[in-house]
Coordinates of C-alpha atoms (C1' of nucleotides) in Angstrom, one line a residue:
Chain A
M1 CA -12.8 6.4 -35.2
N2 CA -15.7 4.0 -36.0
D3 CA -16.9 2.1 -33.0
L4 CA -17.3 -1.4 -34.3
R5 CA -18.2 -2.8 -30.9
P6 CA -21.6 -4.4 -30.5
P7 CA -24.2 -2.6 -28.4
A8 CA -23.5 -2.4 -24.7
E9 CA -26.0 -5.0 -23.8
D10 CA -24.2 -7.6 -25.9
R11 CA -20.8 -7.0 -24.4
P12 CA -19.7 -8.8 -21.2
V13 CA -21.2 -7.1 -18.3
A14 CA -20.5 -7.7 -14.6
P15 CA -23.3 -9.7 -13.2
G16 CA -24.8 -7.6 -10.6
I17 CA -22.1 -5.2 -9.5
P18 CA -22.8 -1.7 -10.8
E19 CA -19.9 0.3 -12.1
A20 CA -20.4 3.0 -9.5
T21 CA -20.1 0.4 -6.8
V22 CA -16.9 -1.1 -8.3
A23 CA -15.4 2.3 -8.2
R24 CA -16.1 2.6 -4.5
L25 CA -14.8 -0.8 -3.4
P26 CA -11.2 0.4 -3.3
L27 CA -12.3 3.2 -0.9
Y28 CA -13.9 0.7 1.5
L29 CA -10.8 -1.5 1.2
R30 CA -8.5 1.3 2.2
A31 CA -10.8 2.3 5.1
L32 CA -10.9 -1.2 6.3
T33 CA -7.2 -1.6 6.2
A34 CA -6.7 1.6 8.2
L35 CA -9.4 0.6 10.7
G36 CA -7.8 -2.8 11.1
E37 CA -4.4 -1.3 11.8
T38 CA -6.0 0.5 14.8
G39 CA -6.9 -2.9 16.2
L40 CA -10.6 -2.6 15.5
R41 CA -12.2 -6.0 15.0
T42 CA -15.8 -5.1 14.1
V43 CA -17.2 -2.1 12.4
S44 CA -20.7 -0.8 11.7
S45 CA -21.8 0.5 8.4
E46 CA -22.0 3.9 9.9
Q47 CA -18.4 3.9 11.1
L48 CA -17.0 2.4 7.9
A49 CA -19.0 4.8 5.8
T50 CA -17.6 7.8 7.7
A51 CA -14.1 6.4 7.3
A52 CA -14.6 6.0 3.5
G53 CA -16.3 9.3 3.0
V54 CA -19.7 8.0 1.9
N55 CA -23.1 7.7 3.6
S56 CA -24.1 4.5 5.3
A57 CA -27.1 3.7 3.1
K58 CA -24.8 3.7 0.0
L59 CA -22.2 1.6 1.7
R60 CA -24.8 -1.1 2.8
K61 CA -26.3 -1.1 -0.7
D62 CA -22.8 -1.5 -2.3
L63 CA -21.8 -4.3 0.1
S64 CA -25.1 -6.1 -0.6
Y65 CA -24.0 -6.7 -4.2
L66 CA -21.1 -8.7 -2.9
G67 CA -23.2 -10.9 -0.5
S68 CA -24.3 -10.8 3.1
Y69 CA -21.0 -10.4 4.9
G70 CA -22.4 -8.5 7.9
T71 CA -24.2 -9.5 11.1
R72 CA -27.4 -7.7 12.0
G73 CA -27.2 -5.9 15.3
V74 CA -23.4 -6.3 15.3
G75 CA -21.7 -5.0 12.1
Y76 CA -19.0 -6.3 9.9
D77 CA -15.9 -8.2 10.8
V78 CA -13.1 -5.9 9.7
E79 CA -10.6 -8.5 8.5
Y80 CA -13.2 -10.8 6.9
L81 CA -14.9 -7.9 5.0
R82 CA -11.5 -6.6 3.9
Y83 CA -10.6 -10.0 2.5
Q84 CA -13.9 -10.4 0.7
I85 CA -13.6 -7.0 -1.0
A86 CA -9.9 -7.6 -2.0
R87 CA -11.0 -10.9 -3.5
E88 CA -13.8 -9.3 -5.4
I89 CA -11.6 -6.7 -6.9
G90 CA -8.9 -9.3 -7.7
L91 CA -6.2 -8.0 -5.4
N92 CA -5.4 -11.5 -4.2
E93 CA -3.7 -11.9 -7.5
D94 CA -0.5 -10.3 -8.5
W95 CA -0.8 -7.9 -11.5
A96 CA 2.2 -7.2 -13.7
V97 CA 2.3 -3.7 -15.0
V98 CA 4.3 -1.9 -17.7
I99 CA 4.7 1.9 -17.8
I100 CA 5.3 3.5 -21.1
G101 CA 6.7 7.0 -21.2
I102 CA 9.2 7.7 -18.5
G103 CA 8.9 11.4 -18.2
N104 CA 8.2 13.1 -14.9
L105 CA 4.8 11.5 -14.5
G106 CA 6.1 8.0 -15.6
Q107 CA 8.8 8.3 -13.0
A108 CA 6.4 9.4 -10.3
L109 CA 4.1 6.5 -11.1
S110 CA 7.0 4.0 -11.0
N111 CA 7.9 5.2 -7.5
Y112 CA 4.3 5.3 -6.2
G113 CA 4.2 3.1 -3.2
G114 CA 0.4 2.7 -3.4
F115 CA 0.7 0.3 -6.4
R116 CA 3.0 -2.3 -5.0
S117 CA 1.2 -2.5 -1.7
R118 CA -2.0 -3.4 -3.5
G119 CA -0.6 -6.3 -5.6
F120 CA 0.5 -4.3 -8.6
R121 CA 4.0 -5.0 -9.7
I122 CA 5.7 -2.7 -12.1
V123 CA 7.9 -5.0 -14.1
S124 CA 9.1 -2.8 -16.9
L125 CA 9.6 0.8 -17.9
V126 CA 9.6 1.6 -21.6
D127 CA 10.3 4.8 -23.5
G128 CA 10.0 5.6 -27.1
D129 CA 13.2 7.8 -27.1
P130 CA 16.2 5.5 -27.8
A131 CA 18.4 7.9 -25.9
R132 CA 16.6 7.1 -22.7
V133 CA 16.9 3.3 -23.1
G134 CA 19.3 1.9 -20.5
E135 CA 18.7 4.6 -17.9
Q136 CA 18.4 3.1 -14.4
H137 CA 15.3 3.9 -12.3
G138 CA 15.2 2.1 -9.0
D139 CA 15.8 -1.5 -9.8
L140 CA 14.5 -1.2 -13.4
V141 CA 16.2 -0.1 -16.6
I142 CA 14.3 1.7 -19.3
E143 CA 13.7 -0.6 -22.2
S144 CA 13.0 0.0 -25.9
M145 CA 9.5 0.1 -27.5
S146 CA 10.8 -2.5 -30.0
D147 CA 11.0 -4.9 -27.1
L148 CA 7.5 -4.3 -25.9
D149 CA 6.0 -7.4 -27.4
R150 CA 8.6 -9.6 -25.7
I151 CA 8.3 -7.8 -22.4
V152 CA 4.5 -8.2 -22.3
K153 CA 4.7 -11.9 -23.1
E154 CA 7.6 -12.8 -20.9
N155 CA 6.0 -11.1 -17.9
D156 CA 2.4 -12.0 -18.6
I157 CA 1.5 -8.3 -18.4
S158 CA -2.2 -7.5 -18.7
I159 CA -2.1 -3.9 -17.6
G160 CA -0.3 -1.1 -19.4
V161 CA 0.1 2.5 -18.1
I162 CA 0.5 5.2 -20.8
A163 CA 2.3 8.3 -19.6
T164 CA 3.5 9.6 -22.9
P165 CA 2.6 12.9 -24.6
G166 CA -0.9 13.0 -26.1
D167 CA 0.2 12.5 -29.7
A168 CA 2.1 9.3 -29.0
A169 CA -0.7 7.7 -26.9
Q170 CA -2.7 6.0 -29.7
G171 CA 0.4 4.4 -31.2
V172 CA 1.4 3.1 -27.9
A173 CA -2.1 1.8 -27.2
D174 CA -2.0 -0.1 -30.5
R175 CA 1.3 -1.6 -29.6
L176 CA 0.1 -2.6 -26.2
V177 CA -3.0 -4.2 -27.6
S178 CA -1.2 -6.2 -30.3
A179 CA 1.3 -7.4 -27.6
G180 CA -1.7 -8.8 -25.6
V181 CA -2.4 -6.2 -23.0
T182 CA -6.1 -6.0 -22.3
S183 CA -6.3 -3.1 -19.7
I184 CA -4.9 0.3 -20.2
L185 CA -4.6 3.2 -17.8
N186 CA -4.1 6.3 -19.8
F187 CA -2.6 9.5 -18.4
A188 CA -2.0 11.1 -21.8
P189 CA -4.5 13.8 -22.9
A190 CA -5.9 11.8 -25.9
V191 CA -9.0 9.8 -26.8
L192 CA -7.9 6.3 -27.4
T193 CA -9.6 3.9 -29.8
V194 CA -9.2 0.3 -28.9
P195 CA -10.8 -3.0 -30.0
S196 CA -13.8 -4.5 -28.1
G197 CA -12.8 -6.3 -25.0
I198 CA -10.0 -3.9 -24.1
D199 CA -10.7 -1.7 -21.0
V200 CA -9.3 1.8 -20.9
R201 CA -9.5 4.1 -18.0
K202 CA -8.4 7.7 -18.3
V203 CA -6.8 10.0 -15.7
D204 CA -6.6 13.6 -17.0
L205 CA -4.9 15.9 -14.6
S206 CA -5.8 19.1 -16.3
I207 CA -9.5 18.1 -16.6
E208 CA -9.7 17.8 -12.8
L209 CA -8.3 21.3 -12.4
Q210 CA -10.7 22.6 -15.0
I211 CA -13.7 21.2 -13.1
L212 CA -12.5 22.9 -10.0
A213 CA -12.0 26.2 -11.9
Y214 CA -15.6 26.0 -13.1
H215 CA -16.9 25.7 -9.5
E216 CA -14.5 28.3 -8.3
Q217 CA -15.7 30.8 -10.9
R218 CA -19.2 30.2 -9.8
K219 CA -18.4 30.9 -6.2
R220 CA -17.2 34.3 -7.4
L221 CA -20.4 35.2 -9.3
P222 CA -22.5 37.6 -7.2
G223 CA -26.1 36.7 -6.6
E224 CA -25.6 33.0 -7.0
V225 CA -27.2 30.6 -4.6
R226 CA -24.9 27.7 -3.9
S227 CA -26.0 24.4 -2.3
Chain B
M1 CA -9.4 44.1 -4.8
N2 CA -10.1 45.3 -8.4
D3 CA -12.9 43.5 -10.1
L4 CA -11.4 42.5 -13.4
R5 CA -14.3 40.3 -14.4
P6 CA -16.1 41.1 -17.7
P7 CA -19.5 42.8 -17.5
A8 CA -22.3 40.6 -16.2
E9 CA -23.9 39.9 -19.5
D10 CA -20.7 38.4 -20.8
R11 CA -20.5 36.0 -18.0
P12 CA -22.2 32.6 -17.9
V13 CA -25.6 32.8 -16.4
A14 CA -26.6 29.2 -16.8
P15 CA -28.1 28.3 -13.4
G16 CA -27.3 24.7 -13.1
I17 CA -25.1 22.8 -15.5
P18 CA -25.2 19.1 -14.5
E19 CA -22.0 17.8 -12.9
A20 CA -21.7 15.1 -15.6
T21 CA -21.8 17.8 -18.2
V22 CA -19.2 20.0 -16.5
A23 CA -16.9 17.1 -16.4
R24 CA -17.1 16.7 -20.2
L25 CA -16.7 20.3 -21.2
P26 CA -12.9 20.0 -20.9
L27 CA -13.0 17.1 -23.4
Y28 CA -15.0 19.2 -25.9
L29 CA -12.6 22.1 -25.4
R30 CA -9.6 19.9 -26.1
A31 CA -11.2 18.3 -29.2
L32 CA -12.2 21.8 -30.5
T33 CA -8.6 23.1 -30.0
A34 CA -7.2 20.1 -31.9
L35 CA -9.8 20.4 -34.7
G36 CA -9.1 24.1 -35.0
E37 CA -5.4 23.5 -35.4
T38 CA -6.2 21.4 -38.4
G39 CA -7.8 24.4 -40.0
L40 CA -11.4 23.2 -39.6
R41 CA -13.8 26.2 -39.3
T42 CA -17.1 24.4 -38.8
V43 CA -17.9 21.1 -37.1
S44 CA -21.0 19.0 -36.7
S45 CA -22.1 17.5 -33.4
E46 CA -21.3 14.1 -35.0
Q47 CA -17.7 15.0 -35.8
L48 CA -17.0 16.8 -32.5
A49 CA -18.6 13.9 -30.6
T50 CA -16.3 11.4 -32.3
A51 CA -13.2 13.6 -31.6
A52 CA -14.2 13.9 -28.0
G53 CA -15.1 10.2 -27.5
V54 CA -18.8 10.6 -26.7
N55 CA -22.0 10.1 -28.7
S56 CA -23.5 13.0 -30.5
A57 CA -26.8 13.0 -28.6
K58 CA -24.9 13.5 -25.4
L59 CA -22.8 16.2 -26.9
R60 CA -25.8 18.2 -28.2
K61 CA -27.6 17.8 -24.8
D62 CA -24.5 19.0 -23.0
L63 CA -24.0 22.0 -25.3
S64 CA -27.7 22.9 -24.9
Y65 CA -27.0 23.7 -21.2
L66 CA -24.6 26.5 -22.3
G67 CA -26.9 28.1 -24.9
S68 CA -27.7 27.8 -28.6
Y69 CA -24.3 28.2 -30.1
G70 CA -24.8 26.0 -33.2
T71 CA -26.5 26.6 -36.5
R72 CA -29.1 24.1 -37.7
G73 CA -28.2 22.5 -40.9
V74 CA -24.6 23.7 -40.6
G75 CA -23.0 22.8 -37.3
Y76 CA -20.8 24.8 -34.8
D77 CA -18.2 27.4 -35.5
V78 CA -15.1 25.8 -34.1
E79 CA -13.5 28.9 -32.7
Y80 CA -16.7 30.5 -31.4
L81 CA -17.7 27.3 -29.6
R82 CA -14.2 26.8 -28.2
Y83 CA -14.3 30.3 -26.8
Q84 CA -17.8 29.9 -25.3
I85 CA -16.8 26.6 -23.5
A86 CA -13.5 28.1 -22.2
R87 CA -15.5 31.1 -20.8
E88 CA -18.1 28.8 -19.2
I89 CA -15.4 26.8 -17.5
G90 CA -13.6 29.9 -16.4
L91 CA -10.4 29.4 -18.5
N92 CA -10.4 33.0 -19.6
E93 CA -9.3 33.9 -16.1
D94 CA -5.8 33.1 -14.8
W95 CA -5.8 30.7 -11.9
A96 CA -3.0 30.8 -9.4
V97 CA -2.1 27.3 -8.0
V98 CA 0.1 26.1 -5.1
I99 CA 1.4 22.6 -5.0
I100 CA 2.1 21.1 -1.5
G101 CA 4.3 18.1 -1.3
I102 CA 7.1 18.1 -3.8
G103 CA 7.9 14.4 -4.1
N104 CA 7.9 12.6 -7.4
L105 CA 4.3 13.4 -8.1
G106 CA 4.5 17.0 -7.0
Q107 CA 7.4 17.5 -9.3
A108 CA 5.6 15.8 -12.2
L109 CA 2.6 18.1 -11.6
S110 CA 4.8 21.2 -11.4
N111 CA 6.3 20.3 -14.8
Y112 CA 3.0 19.3 -16.4
G113 CA 2.5 21.5 -19.5
G114 CA -1.2 20.8 -19.6
F115 CA -1.7 23.2 -16.7
R116 CA -0.1 26.3 -17.9
S117 CA -1.6 26.0 -21.3
R118 CA -5.1 26.2 -19.8
G119 CA -4.7 29.2 -17.7
F120 CA -3.4 27.5 -14.5
R121 CA -0.3 29.2 -13.2
I122 CA 1.7 27.3 -10.6
V123 CA 3.0 30.1 -8.4
S124 CA 4.5 28.2 -5.5
L125 CA 5.9 24.8 -4.4
V126 CA 5.6 24.0 -0.7
D127 CA 7.0 21.1 1.2
G128 CA 6.6 20.2 4.9
D129 CA 10.2 18.9 5.1
P130 CA 12.4 21.9 6.2
A131 CA 15.4 20.2 4.5
R132 CA 13.7 20.5 1.1
V133 CA 13.0 24.3 1.5
G134 CA 15.2 26.3 -0.9
E135 CA 15.5 23.6 -3.5
Q136 CA 15.2 25.0 -7.0
H137 CA 12.7 23.4 -9.4
G138 CA 12.4 25.2 -12.7
D139 CA 11.9 28.8 -11.9
L140 CA 10.4 28.1 -8.5
V141 CA 12.1 27.5 -5.1
I142 CA 10.5 25.2 -2.6
E143 CA 9.0 27.2 0.3
S144 CA 8.1 26.4 3.8
M145 CA 4.7 25.3 5.1
S146 CA 5.0 28.1 7.7
D147 CA 4.8 30.6 4.8
L148 CA 1.7 29.1 3.3
D149 CA -0.6 31.7 4.6
R150 CA 1.4 34.6 3.2
I151 CA 1.9 32.7 -0.1
V152 CA -1.8 32.2 -0.6
K153 CA -2.7 35.7 0.2
E154 CA 0.1 37.4 -1.7
N155 CA -0.7 35.5 -4.9
D156 CA -4.5 35.4 -4.5
I157 CA -4.4 31.6 -4.7
S158 CA -7.8 29.8 -4.8
I159 CA -6.7 26.4 -5.8
G160 CA -4.3 24.1 -3.9
V161 CA -3.0 20.8 -5.0
I162 CA -2.1 18.2 -2.3
A163 CA 0.6 15.7 -3.3
T164 CA 1.7 14.7 0.1
P165 CA 1.6 11.3 1.7
G166 CA -1.8 10.3 2.9
D167 CA -1.3 10.9 6.6
A168 CA -0.2 14.5 6.0
A169 CA -3.1 15.4 3.7
Q170 CA -5.8 16.4 6.2
G171 CA -3.4 18.8 8.0
V172 CA -2.4 20.4 4.8
A173 CA -6.0 20.7 3.8
D174 CA -6.8 22.5 7.1
R175 CA -3.9 24.9 6.5
L176 CA -5.0 25.6 2.9
V177 CA -8.5 26.3 4.0
S178 CA -7.5 28.6 6.8
A179 CA -5.3 30.5 4.4
G180 CA -8.2 31.1 2.2
V181 CA -8.0 28.4 -0.5
T182 CA -11.5 27.3 -1.6
S183 CA -10.7 24.5 -4.1
I184 CA -8.5 21.5 -3.5
L185 CA -7.2 18.9 -5.8
N186 CA -6.1 15.9 -3.7
F187 CA -3.7 13.3 -4.9
A188 CA -3.1 11.9 -1.5
P189 CA -4.8 8.6 -0.6
A190 CA -6.9 10.1 2.2
V191 CA -10.5 11.2 2.8
L192 CA -10.5 14.9 3.4
T193 CA -12.9 16.7 5.7
V194 CA -13.4 20.3 4.8
P195 CA -15.9 23.0 5.6
S196 CA -19.0 23.6 3.5
G197 CA -18.2 25.8 0.5
I198 CA -14.8 24.2 -0.1
D199 CA -14.6 22.0 -3.2
V200 CA -12.4 18.9 -3.1
R201 CA -11.7 16.7 -6.1
K202 CA -9.7 13.5 -5.6
V203 CA -7.4 11.7 -8.0
D204 CA -6.4 8.3 -6.7
L205 CA -3.9 6.5 -8.9
S206 CA -4.2 3.2 -7.2
I207 CA -8.0 3.2 -7.3
E208 CA -7.9 3.5 -11.1
L209 CA -5.6 0.5 -11.3
Q210 CA -7.9 -1.5 -8.9
I211 CA -10.9 -0.8 -11.1
L212 CA -9.0 -2.1 -14.1
A213 CA -8.0 -5.2 -12.1
Y214 CA -11.6 -5.9 -11.2
H215 CA -12.5 -6.0 -14.9
E216 CA -9.3 -7.8 -15.9
Q217 CA -10.1 -10.5 -13.3
R218 CA -13.6 -10.9 -14.8
K219 CA -12.2 -11.4 -18.3
R220 CA -10.2 -14.3 -16.9
L221 CA -13.1 -16.0 -15.2
P222 CA -14.1 -19.1 -17.1
G223 CA -17.7 -19.7 -18.0
E224 CA -18.6 -16.1 -18.1
V225 CA -21.3 -14.9 -20.4
R226 CA -19.5 -13.1 -23.2
S227 CA -22.0 -13.3 -26.1
Chain C
dT1 C1' -36.5 24.7 -52.1
dA2 C1' -34.0 20.2 -50.4
dG3 C1' -30.9 18.5 -47.5
dA4 C1' -28.6 18.8 -43.3
dT5 C1' -28.2 19.3 -38.6
dT6 C1' -29.4 21.5 -34.3
dG7 C1' -32.0 21.8 -29.9
dT8 C1' -35.4 19.6 -27.3
dT9 C1' -38.6 16.1 -25.8
dA10 C1' -39.7 12.1 -23.6
dA11 C1' -38.6 7.5 -22.5
dT12 C1' -35.4 4.8 -20.2
dC13 C1' -31.7 3.6 -17.5
dG14 C1' -28.8 3.7 -13.5
dA15 C1' -27.6 5.7 -9.0
dT16 C1' -28.8 7.5 -4.6
dT17 C1' -31.3 7.8 -0.4
dA18 C1' -34.5 7.2 3.5
dA19 C1' -37.0 4.1 5.8
dC20 C1' -37.8 -0.1 8.1
dA21 C1' -38.6 -5.1 8.5
dA22 C1' -35.6 -8.8 9.6
dT23 C1' -32.7 -10.6 12.8
dC24 C1' -28.6 -10.9 15.5
Chain D
dT1 C1' -36.1 -10.0 25.7
dA2 C1' -34.3 -5.1 24.3
dG3 C1' -31.3 -2.7 21.6
dA4 C1' -28.6 -2.4 17.6
dT5 C1' -27.7 -2.8 13.0
dT6 C1' -28.0 -5.1 8.6
dG7 C1' -30.0 -6.0 4.1
dT8 C1' -33.7 -4.7 1.2
dT9 C1' -37.4 -2.0 -0.6
dA10 C1' -39.3 1.6 -3.0
dA11 C1' -39.2 6.4 -4.0
dT12 C1' -36.6 9.8 -6.0
dC13 C1' -33.1 11.9 -8.4
dG14 C1' -29.9 12.5 -12.2
dA15 C1' -27.9 10.9 -16.6
dT16 C1' -28.3 8.9 -21.1
dT17 C1' -30.3 8.1 -25.4
dA18 C1' -33.2 7.9 -29.5
dA19 C1' -36.1 10.3 -32.1
dC20 C1' -37.7 14.2 -34.5
dA21 C1' -39.7 18.9 -35.1
dA22 C1' -37.5 23.2 -35.9
dT23 C1' -34.9 25.7 -38.9
dC24 C1' -30.7 27.1 -41.2

DNA sequence: TAGATTGTTAATCGATTAACAATC
DNA sequence: TAGATTGTTAATCGATTAACAATC
């Protein structure tokens, strides 16, 4: 509803690292991990950029926000740069995560190996349907929404993942925030309103398909020039 | 192949809608659908922007790329604007989709209601594991990778969704492209290389969490400027 | 008409990119 | 030193935003 937050320039802002760069650091991290597993010790910006799917100028610019971790004429030490990026993102810490809404998507997320391997630990599954409470999923048991406050506090959870239907999402977000969660990853098709200081990121599966459909449609238009 | 497209003058002719605008059209569409269901007939840019989670200047700028569909002093007709945006995206057509990789995520995607309701029809589930072929999921049966070519051609599929492990993704992408698919939505943690003219969009679940972790970490840094 | 609100302009902001001096 | 490659500059490109003339 009303955005009561102060103007953007008065809110905490990362010193120096642009948002677009932050969003690419995980790509570099993954590429470095893969390259490291091949035994490569040193990598040039050209090689690393190719592995990450960006161009080398952008990569060097991005890395320059973190510091000078390369050696001119040589390149970057794979393991050292990997460590520096992981530290910058915060992956040397362990992050406790709760997933709310254990439908197909919630179950898929709870089984997703890419989370645990990067320091994210799913410590609780919660569902608003009392009939689902008690269900075993892997080594977790679905818990009740009424226990959310205790769950967040006991596990020091700062990240909540919402995988509910759209109309339940705002209520769940409110509950998460009041329990103390300060970062939310939202898979529900809904616009969330949260207090200042709470970060929300949204993943909308159908929006991605719609963007593809737009471009697909344009490919089919005759007489269009595509770049 | 019959050309079932509407006459040229009914199709979008906008030469270049900025990518950032294209990515927001689905948000406006969803907001308009929700507002329409409340019985609202007319909406101002201010109201619609709030419902979609953007500011009104951006909304009006975005809509101006589509044409002049509003009335000064009045606002936008909800149903008319909804139709125009759906047409612009291409949602008045029916898009056949194949999902490859029927693990937890692939199953979640195949059950996701947000696809069908927007004109995306999942016509086939494919898995590279022969032991999975024949499994029933809803009204679909898992098919074999060796049938992919036939499946794509028989169903006129232009969009493929990759939900395999990362190391299988490039091979699947190659198969999709050679079968004739020209748009790919990739959920696998891998950088895909495709020929020019093929659109790839990537959804990386762990990257979203990593971006949240970065900001979460910064909230916890002492001595940060948080005026 | 008077009030409301769009559509557009222009300024600003942020991201990308090529080029190359610095330097290993 | 000679070759290689980073880190940085500066130009360009694209997106955002406030403001307001146009106009219903």
